[in-house]
């Protein structure tokens, strides 16, 4: 994976980070190999299993002490194992091991599981699972490998030994967020609060993998975060000139397709193309007009309303029809002129916005029958409603030209 990334220009630095300053526009990392700076930081420090804290635990890791049943359970087929913990992870590990091991002891310091009810019945009905309630592990018994556990009754203090070939410790995980806790928003368990786009509360700072808040922490979700953060950074971490140039270039490629279309054919329909040239342009004029209206209304502190009272956000066909009814009767020259004016106004709008409000999440509102609230980032809103449609509708008009001219 490292070689693949480096083939595309990535540079690998093996260093320990001592201090992170993330609040400013330029982020700074002080490391064992010097100071690194950049506009974005992706945090992928992960989370580690919480140890029991029993003497000898670290030495016995891989020698009978484990933290993942799915990863390390297979070698214990037909053997006796113990699981320590009472939450969802411990219950899931015990169920997994019950299908592999001869005997599974589930050790919990309380008299009932904290795990979701869905785990209770399968565990109770598993013939090879035995519960050790109100118990903690006070010692690991071993020679060169683990041979058993010493359990302590939390109520009486009495101890007894339990022979087993392996123990799977599942008492929670500890996210590696110590460096960031003074700047980043963390949840109660210490994980970085980040949404599904991987954004944190700080502009230009992203969190991926097990270190962030999420419903499921597995390799597949960490890999997915990697794909998401790449797209998020590419789409949002640009400067204003880059965004303006991107819109201008996409617009110019799109608008040039109409130079060879006669006015007389502006309303001509062809098979397998859903819009005439006039309707194609009307869509772009309509979207860019709405974009400017939403931005203007928001700056005035108004709820952002669509121009059509009948329009509902989940009924885009109504909006397409509104665009057609409002603009498609115009000539191609008039439509191109209006679109050019809107693009110029959008460029001016971008200039008037700070980079923080342009590129970072903020609240936008729109209304259908009842006002709803959603999170948009201004850049994505502008990008989706200018650059992306220009590319899509350029393909449509080229298909129309191939059939009609």
C-alpha angles and dihedrals in degrees: 000000000000092000091049092052093046090051087065094049105276116145119214120214119183103209142133115240113227100175137010126201106189108155100085129073089258112053119214129203119189109205144167088262098048138277121320124193134187146144093251136037125193112201114208101156093134130202130279128215112261109246124225090236093229118147113266094020096119092047092053097050105127090013097083099314115097140162103200124054094188090053102040107019101092097078090059096068108144093006136106120260139171131216120205117206142053107226133093094281093051092047092049091048091050091051091048092050093045087069092051112030129064092229133015124193115197109203119197132168093221133058095248138031123265089206121111116278091250089075098047102075097044090050094046090050096046105107094209098049119096124183124224101196126194090015137130131187110251098173143009113230114213153142111192087328135026113284101172151323135261109223126201124204107231092210103045103019090231117147133208136170124248119198116221140149096224143004127213112204115209108165098131138285132269117219116221096238103123092113093054106038094100093057111022127069110248131188123236092274092052098255119140111257106236132152127229090279086060092240118147128201090275122077111248095014119111133181124208137178127009094341093073133070111272142139097241129031110199136125091261093057092046091052089048090053089054091056092045096049091051091056092042093054093045091051101041113022099076133110124248095259091055091052093047092049091048091053093044094050093047091047094050093050090049099045093047089065089072096055093089097043114101117228088237091066098047093109098037116128125210131189118273094013114102099202137049118226090262092050090047092055092040089060092056093045090049096049095047091046090053091047091056092044093051092050093047094047092047092053088052088054094247129141104256108246128189115240091242116067089201094054118108120191092234092052102068091164088072090054093048089051091050090053090050095047092048103043115009094085090067122096119260089250091053092047092050090048093051092047091050090051091050093049090051089049091050090052089052090047090054090051090053094054125081116239089245095059092039099052105027131076118270136158122276126178135205132172138223118156090327125019112259130192127220139165117250130167111221094229094053090046091053093042096048093048099044117019098035097047091045089059095044096045092044087061090049094051092046088054089049091050092050090056100037108036 
